[in-house]
PDB file of C-alpha atoms in Angstrom:
ATOM      1  CA  MET A 194     160.439 104.425 -30.248  1.00 78.00           C
ATOM      2  CA  SER A 195     158.420 105.716 -27.070  1.00 87.00           C
ATOM      3  CA  GLN A 196     158.648 104.501 -23.644  1.00 88.00           C
ATOM      4  CA  LEU A 197     155.288 103.038 -24.153  1.00 86.00           C
ATOM      5  CA  GLU A 198     156.299 101.408 -26.992  1.00 88.00           C
ATOM      6  CA  GLN A 199     159.259 100.044 -25.705  1.00 91.00           C
ATOM      7  CA  ALA A 200     157.069  98.601 -22.762  1.00 90.00           C
ATOM      8  CA  GLN A 201     154.834  97.059 -24.902  1.00 89.00           C
ATOM      9  CA  ALA A 202     157.711  95.314 -27.080  1.00 90.00           C
ATOM     10  CA  GLN A 203     159.127  93.856 -23.730  1.00 91.00           C
ATOM     11  CA  TYR A 204     155.452  92.855 -22.349  1.00 91.00           C
ATOM     12  CA  THR A 205     155.026  90.869 -25.643  1.00 89.00           C
ATOM     13  CA  SER A 206     158.626  88.570 -24.941  1.00 92.00           C
ATOM     14  CA  PHE A 207     158.476  88.443 -20.560  1.00 94.00           C
ATOM     15  CA  LEU A 208     156.970  85.225 -20.402  1.00 92.00           C
ATOM     16  CA  GLN A 209     159.295  83.524 -23.142  1.00 93.00           C
ATOM     17  CA  GLU A 210     162.333  84.185 -20.080  1.00 94.00           C
ATOM     18  CA  PHE A 211     160.614  81.721 -17.378  1.00 96.00           C
ATOM     19  CA  GLN A 212     159.830  78.351 -17.204  1.00 96.00           C
ATOM     20  CA  SER A 213     157.934  78.658 -13.802  1.00 97.00           C
ATOM     21  CA  VAL A 214     155.910  81.091 -12.101  1.00 98.00           C
ATOM     22  CA  ILE A 215     155.582  82.102  -8.405  1.00 98.00           C
ATOM     23  CA  ILE A 216     151.934  81.341  -6.722  1.00 98.00           C
ATOM     24  CA  SER A 217     150.257  83.436  -4.126  1.00 98.00           C
ATOM     25  CA  THR A 218     147.228  81.267  -2.788  1.00 98.00           C
ATOM     26  CA  VAL A 219     145.205  82.247   0.526  1.00 97.00           C
ATOM     27  CA  ASN A 220     143.612  79.233   2.428  1.00 94.00           C
ATOM     28  CA  GLN A 221     139.936  79.175   3.674  1.00 93.00           C
ATOM     29  CA  ASP A 222     141.210  80.774   6.907  1.00 95.00           C
ATOM     30  CA  GLY A 223     142.502  83.914   4.805  1.00 94.00           C
ATOM     31  CA  ILE A 224     146.173  82.400   5.704  1.00 95.00           C
ATOM     32  CA  PRO A 225     148.824  83.291   2.316  1.00 96.00           C
ATOM     33  CA  ASN A 226     150.585  81.012   0.865  1.00 97.00           C
ATOM     34  CA  SER A 227     153.351  81.658  -1.878  1.00 97.00           C
ATOM     35  CA  SER A 228     154.982  78.616  -3.630  1.00 97.00           C
ATOM     36  CA  TYR A 229     155.985  77.902  -7.839  1.00 97.00           C
ATOM     37  CA  ALA A 230     155.177  76.014 -10.541  1.00 97.00           C
ATOM     38  CA  PRO A 231     156.202  75.036 -13.904  1.00 97.00           C
ATOM     39  CA  PHE A 232     153.585  76.597 -16.726  1.00 98.00           C
ATOM     40  CA  VAL A 233     152.726  76.205 -20.564  1.00 98.00           C
ATOM     41  CA  VAL A 234     150.978  79.371 -21.888  1.00 96.00           C
ATOM     42  CA  ASP A 235     148.314  79.251 -24.394  1.00 93.00           C
ATOM     43  CA  GLU A 236     147.464  81.973 -26.948  1.00 87.00           C
ATOM     44  CA  THR A 237     144.994  83.473 -25.111  1.00 87.00           C
ATOM     45  CA  LYS A 238     147.779  84.194 -22.239  1.00 89.00           C
ATOM     46  CA  ASN A 239     146.166  81.524 -20.025  1.00 95.00           C
ATOM     47  CA  ILE A 240     148.386  79.887 -18.009  1.00 97.00           C
ATOM     48  CA  TYR A 241     148.699  76.151 -16.720  1.00 98.00           C
ATOM     49  CA  ILE A 242     150.133  74.583 -13.944  1.00 98.00           C
ATOM     50  CA  TYR A 243     150.843  70.804 -13.746  1.00 97.00           C
ATOM     51  CA  ILE A 244     150.744  70.511  -9.442  1.00 97.00           C
ATOM     52  CA  SER A 245     149.892  67.945  -6.838  1.00 96.00           C
ATOM     53  CA  ASP A 246     146.649  67.722  -4.372  1.00 95.00           C
ATOM     54  CA  LEU A 247     149.348  67.056  -1.719  1.00 95.00           C
ATOM     55  CA  ALA A 248     150.912  70.516  -2.099  1.00 96.00           C
ATOM     56  CA  ILE A 249     149.305  73.188   0.506  1.00 96.00           C
ATOM     57  CA  HIS A 250     149.213  75.690  -2.847  1.00 97.00           C
ATOM     58  CA  THR A 251     146.729  73.178  -4.279  1.00 97.00           C
ATOM     59  CA  GLN A 252     144.449  72.923  -1.371  1.00 96.00           C
ATOM     60  CA  ASN A 253     144.353  76.545  -1.213  1.00 97.00           C
ATOM     61  CA  ILE A 254     143.218  76.583  -4.786  1.00 98.00           C
ATOM     62  CA  TYR A 255     140.208  74.234  -3.970  1.00 97.00           C
ATOM     63  CA  ALA A 256     139.363  76.405  -1.210  1.00 96.00           C
ATOM     64  CA  ASN A 257     139.570  79.827  -3.007  1.00 96.00           C
ATOM     65  CA  PRO A 258     140.562  79.604  -6.774  1.00 97.00           C
ATOM     66  CA  ARG A 259     141.338  83.319  -6.772  1.00 97.00           C
ATOM     67  CA  LEU A 260     145.117  83.749  -6.966  1.00 97.00           C
ATOM     68  CA  SER A 261     148.076  85.807  -7.925  1.00 98.00           C
ATOM     69  CA  ILE A 262     151.138  84.911  -9.930  1.00 98.00           C
ATOM     70  CA  LEU A 263     154.559  86.630 -10.325  1.00 98.00           C
ATOM     71  CA  PHE A 264     157.446  86.212 -13.093  1.00 97.00           C
ATOM     72  CA  ILE A 265     160.316  88.029 -11.589  1.00 97.00           C
ATOM     73  CA  GLU A 266     163.694  88.879 -13.243  1.00 95.00           C
ATOM     74  CA  ASP A 267     166.645  86.746 -11.700  1.00 94.00           C
ATOM     75  CA  GLU A 268     168.500  88.595  -9.049  1.00 94.00           C
ATOM     76  CA  ALA A 269     171.782  87.954 -11.183  1.00 93.00           C
ATOM     77  CA  LYS A 270     170.555  89.380 -14.147  1.00 92.00           C
ATOM     78  CA  SER A 271     169.493  92.914 -12.433  1.00 91.00           C
ATOM     79  CA  ASN A 272     170.911  95.819 -12.781  1.00 90.00           C
ATOM     80  CA  ASN A 273     168.974  96.901  -9.495  1.00 92.00           C
ATOM     81  CA  ILE A 274     167.737  94.614  -6.485  1.00 94.00           C
ATOM     82  CA  PHE A 275     165.327  97.499  -6.129  1.00 94.00           C
ATOM     83  CA  ALA A 276     163.780  97.651  -9.852  1.00 93.00           C
ATOM     84  CA  ARG A 277     163.704  93.971 -10.738  1.00 95.00           C
ATOM     85  CA  ARG A 278     161.483  93.609 -13.886  1.00 96.00           C
ATOM     86  CA  ARG A 279     158.187  91.605 -13.191  1.00 97.00           C
ATOM     87  CA  LEU A 280     155.239  90.700 -14.277  1.00 97.00           C
ATOM     88  CA  SER A 281     152.135  90.066 -11.957  1.00 97.00           C
ATOM     89  CA  PHE A 282     148.370  88.592 -12.689  1.00 97.00           C
ATOM     90  CA  ASP A 283     145.209  88.610 -10.652  1.00 97.00           C
ATOM     91  CA  CYS A 284     143.823  85.093 -11.750  1.00 97.00           C
ATOM     92  CA  THR A 285     141.091  82.780 -11.495  1.00 98.00           C
ATOM     93  CA  ALA A 286     141.844  79.005 -11.102  1.00 98.00           C
ATOM     94  CA  THR A 287     139.726  75.985 -12.989  1.00 98.00           C
ATOM     95  CA  LEU A 288     140.992  72.582 -12.541  1.00 98.00           C
ATOM     96  CA  ILE A 289     141.162  70.934 -15.957  1.00 97.00           C
ATOM     97  CA  GLU A 290     139.525  67.939 -15.925  1.00 96.00           C
ATOM     98  CA  ARG A 291     141.717  64.879 -16.640  1.00 93.00           C
ATOM     99  CA  ASP A 292     142.052  63.002 -19.977  1.00 89.00           C
ATOM    100  CA  THR A 293     139.940  65.228 -22.088  1.00 95.00           C
ATOM    101  CA  ASP A 294     140.804  66.921 -25.265  1.00 96.00           C
ATOM    102  CA  THR A 295     141.709  70.072 -23.234  1.00 96.00           C
ATOM    103  CA  TRP A 296     143.845  68.102 -20.584  1.00 96.00           C
ATOM    104  CA  ASN A 297     144.950  65.914 -23.439  1.00 95.00           C
ATOM    105  CA  LYS A 298     146.586  68.985 -25.413  1.00 96.00           C
ATOM    106  CA  ILE A 299     147.821  71.271 -22.117  1.00 96.00           C
ATOM    107  CA  VAL A 300     149.452  67.849 -20.852  1.00 96.00           C
ATOM    108  CA  ASP A 301     151.375  67.515 -24.639  1.00 96.00           C
ATOM    109  CA  GLN A 302     152.155  71.238 -24.365  1.00 96.00           C
ATOM    110  CA  PHE A 303     153.789  70.368 -20.856  1.00 97.00           C
ATOM    111  CA  GLN A 304     155.908  67.360 -22.411  1.00 96.00           C
ATOM    112  CA  GLU A 305     157.158  69.721 -25.037  1.00 96.00           C
ATOM    113  CA  CYS A 306     158.670  71.860 -22.382  1.00 96.00           C
ATOM    114  CA  PHE A 307     159.471  69.681 -20.097  1.00 96.00           C
ATOM    115  CA  GLY A 308     160.060  66.164 -21.866  1.00 94.00           C
ATOM    116  CA  GLU A 309     160.258  63.104 -20.003  1.00 92.00           C
ATOM    117  CA  MET A 310     159.288  64.483 -16.498  1.00 94.00           C
ATOM    118  CA  ILE A 311     155.708  64.696 -17.751  1.00 95.00           C
ATOM    119  CA  GLU A 312     155.487  61.189 -18.125  1.00 92.00           C
ATOM    120  CA  VAL A 313     155.810  60.565 -14.939  1.00 93.00           C
ATOM    121  CA  LEU A 314     153.169  63.103 -13.621  1.00 92.00           C
ATOM    122  CA  LYS A 315     150.800  61.622 -16.097  1.00 92.00           C
ATOM    123  CA  GLY A 316     151.282  58.028 -14.313  1.00 91.00           C
ATOM    124  CA  LEU A 317     150.711  59.800 -10.641  1.00 91.00           C
ATOM    125  CA  ALA A 318     147.332  60.405  -9.900  1.00 91.00           C
ATOM    126  CA  ASP A 319     147.377  63.221  -7.507  1.00 94.00           C
ATOM    127  CA  PHE A 320     148.453  65.402 -10.168  1.00 95.00           C
ATOM    128  CA  ARG A 321     145.899  68.212 -11.759  1.00 96.00           C
ATOM    129  CA  ILE A 322     145.943  70.782 -14.662  1.00 97.00           C
ATOM    130  CA  PHE A 323     144.804  74.235 -13.445  1.00 98.00           C
ATOM    131  CA  GLN A 324     144.016  76.796 -15.750  1.00 98.00           C
ATOM    132  CA  LEU A 325     145.052  80.072 -14.401  1.00 98.00           C
ATOM    133  CA  VAL A 326     143.270  82.982 -16.113  1.00 97.00           C
ATOM    134  CA  PRO A 327     144.112  86.331 -15.663  1.00 96.00           C
ATOM    135  CA  SER A 328     141.982  89.240 -15.328  1.00 94.00           C
ATOM    136  CA  SER A 329     144.213  92.037 -15.119  1.00 94.00           C
ATOM    137  CA  GLY A 330     148.101  92.625 -14.144  1.00 96.00           C
ATOM    138  CA  ARG A 331     151.063  94.793 -13.775  1.00 96.00           C
ATOM    139  CA  PHE A 332     154.545  95.000 -15.578  1.00 96.00           C
ATOM    140  CA  ILE A 333     157.131  96.552 -13.955  1.00 96.00           C
ATOM    141  CA  LEU A 334     160.318  97.665 -16.263  1.00 95.00           C
ATOM    142  CA  GLY A 335     161.924  99.880 -13.227  1.00 91.00           C
ATOM    143  CA  PHE A 336     161.281 103.029 -11.429  1.00 91.00           C
ATOM    144  CA  GLY A 337     158.606 105.256 -12.669  1.00 87.00           C
ATOM    145  CA  ASN A 338     158.206 102.911 -15.327  1.00 92.00           C
ATOM    146  CA  ALA A 339     155.244 100.704 -14.258  1.00 94.00           C
ATOM    147  CA  TYR A 340     151.843  99.896 -16.473  1.00 95.00           C
ATOM    148  CA  LYS A 341     148.315  98.186 -15.787  1.00 95.00           C
ATOM    149  CA  ILE A 342     147.612  95.415 -18.328  1.00 94.00           C
ATOM    150  CA  SER A 343     143.828  95.641 -19.219  1.00 90.00           C
ATOM    151  CA  GLY A 344     141.852  94.832 -22.168  1.00 84.00           C
ATOM    152  CA  ASP A 345     140.070  91.564 -23.740  1.00 81.00           C
ATOM    153  CA  ASN A 346     143.640  89.998 -24.639  1.00 82.00           C
ATOM    154  CA  LEU A 347     145.562  91.331 -21.532  1.00 89.00           C
ATOM    155  CA  ASN A 348     147.272  93.458 -24.298  1.00 86.00           C
ATOM    156  CA  GLU A 349     146.694  96.983 -23.346  1.00 88.00           C
ATOM    157  CA  LEU A 350     149.518  98.717 -21.292  1.00 92.00           C
ATOM    158  CA  THR A 351     148.412 101.909 -19.412  1.00 91.00           C
ATOM    159  CA  HIS A 352     151.433 103.897 -17.826  1.00 91.00           C
ATOM    160  CA  ILE A 353     150.897 103.858 -13.886  1.00 89.00           C
ATOM    161  CA  THR A 354     151.058 107.520 -12.526  1.00 80.00           C
ATOM    162  CA  ARG A 355     150.598 109.316  -9.346  1.00 73.00           C
ATOM    163  CA  ASP A 356     146.885 110.283 -10.358  1.00 72.00           C
ATOM    164  CA  ASN A 357     145.915 106.732 -12.046  1.00 66.00           C
ATOM    165  CA  ARG A 358     147.199 103.695  -9.417  1.00 63.00           C
TER     166      ARG A 358
END
């Protein structure tokens, strides 16, 4: 199996290792903020987060719906702290209106993944579901083993070299 085929296989299963995602947003003054949120993903690689209006990152998303998300290997599982496996996407966020068919479908996915806590969140009027639609990404497996992610279904990996950064 080639290096690209190995990377493709790891990419296909990498998200299954996570229950939460690191989100990076920017406020209306351009000041960055990083946080995290539990997530679910659909069959087309859209990421959904269920977050409170009271959170800084939520206010930032309202002000600027462009954000970056990061999934990164646990430090304790990494062979080299400088080369942790990671996956990042540039995304655009869209609010999913409460009590719509889409909202109900996604909240059911959250309930399957996170259980009783979702019943509590459904009762809190300040919690919102945002759809994060990735436009491009990067998958890093270690030194010299980095890939651009593109394509209609974000399933095309291209090895990053000095010439095609």
